Amino acid sequence: MNNFTEVYKKTRTVLRNKTFSVDWQDFLQEKCQISDFLGRHGFSESYERTPEHIRDKIKAAVKAGVTTSGDVIYEAATNKSPSKQLERERAASLKMVKHVYHAQKSGGQDVWVYSPPASDSTWVFDEIAGDIATIKARLAREDDIFSISEKAWMCSALMLSKKISEDTKYKLAGKMVDAATKDMVRKWFLDENSTDATLNKAITKLHAGFKKIAICCNSSTLVFTDYPDWRKKRDEYYGGAFRGGEGGGFPVIYLEGAFTRLTGNSGKEWLCAETIIHEMSHHEVSTVDHRYDNQGLKPNKAAFPYTKAIANADSWGYFALDLAGYLSQADSDNTWK
């Protein structure tokens, strides 16, 4: 598998259509309302406690005497069907939902975090493989890649991203964009050859883009997760997103170790927000990574012309922070060079 949306779709298909053990089949359909929780376009906020119900049932079984959570999940996935492949798929699906968390920040924003075990090396349907002992051992892994405080930090940074995006959208709207906003557009996107026509074109593009980003920030089906291929070097990355989205009808943003390492450092919350806006611009506007902040984002006709700057994700992120007043002079000087 190549992305979270593929995992989600597979999980939805299995949990909606495959038969589990008698006890679990009734539980999934009646208590968890699993078919409704796994909506066509993302997790349903109306059934936000479904993953919690599954975690509680697994914990209760372990407490009652079953050896590990891996044993519980494997037994739940076992029925009269002799197919080992279907058992693995059912087990992987339960394991996937077990690691889904509903984080709700103030203002009623729904945020979903998929926090698989850090010891996994790939997506869950590929990870749950091998002989029965190996499968059970992998199903029993509990080392979630995101901590409770990190999940809370994601929500806090999203709240700031939402505020910044809404503010940016508002300042770019209409025909009477003020001089300060135009100067900010010139600063982050226009090169020496740019004209007033270029400026107007940039404002139109940015306004349309930030309308989409603001909607994404407000989505009730937004998912934060990590990308397994980056596990060995995740502390070097802040985040990622697929250009134009993943085709599942809901936004998915990958946040990595360099992002979550900022937990508790309130002075750097702006950088977390910039990361989210950067990745959402990939997802919603199909921006690319021509340059990053450490390489300098000042437009120039020779190396970083308008055509590249207006398509550059970090330029979108830093522009929004600067326009909203969250970028200090020192941070601006270090980036706009």
C-alpha angles and dihedrals in degrees: 000000000000109000146009094264091060089052091048094051092048091048091049092051094048098044093045097045111024127083119237128190112304095256094047096042092059091042094052094048101039108027100029100032084214095177091058095041092057097058127187091253102031142304115333116238089207089070098037093141095060095099089045091053090052093048090048093051091050092049091049092052092050090049090050092059111280107134103235141352086255090062091049094051093044093050090047089055093050122094137147091292111105093210111121090189092058090047090054091048093049091047092048091050093053090046090052095053090044088065096049116105130191110217116185120190127193116294094046096276112159116217125181121203122193105201110179123182114291088222091063112100099197144011115313098252090055094040096055097074141110130057122339094265092052092046093051092048091053092045088054095057111123103174099117111202092225123055124218091257091049092053089051090049090054090056092048092049091047090053090055091045089053092051092048094047093049091048092049092048091051095050092049095049127107135008095287100068106166126245095251092056091047090051090052091051090050091049097054103030116018125085130199093278096051119118135200086266089056090050092052091047091051093049091051092049094046093048092051091046097049090049086061093043091051090052089050091052088054096047117128090208100051112139126202116195140136132258114245095211089065097052096107093051101024093125088066094057132070099193150305145213137185114257109253092005133276099278097251098111095246133080121257122191122185114214121190142192098283088058098045092043086072091067111137095012098113092180088068098046087105089062091053089052091048089053092052093047089046092054094042089054087058091048099042105026102025094238119171136214106255091148141001128217094260089058094054126259101214107127118237130170095235104051108003110025127177092267090062098037094053089054096044117108097209090051089056092049097048093042091056093047092048094046091050092049099248098116116088121220091248093052090046091051092050092051105033098067 
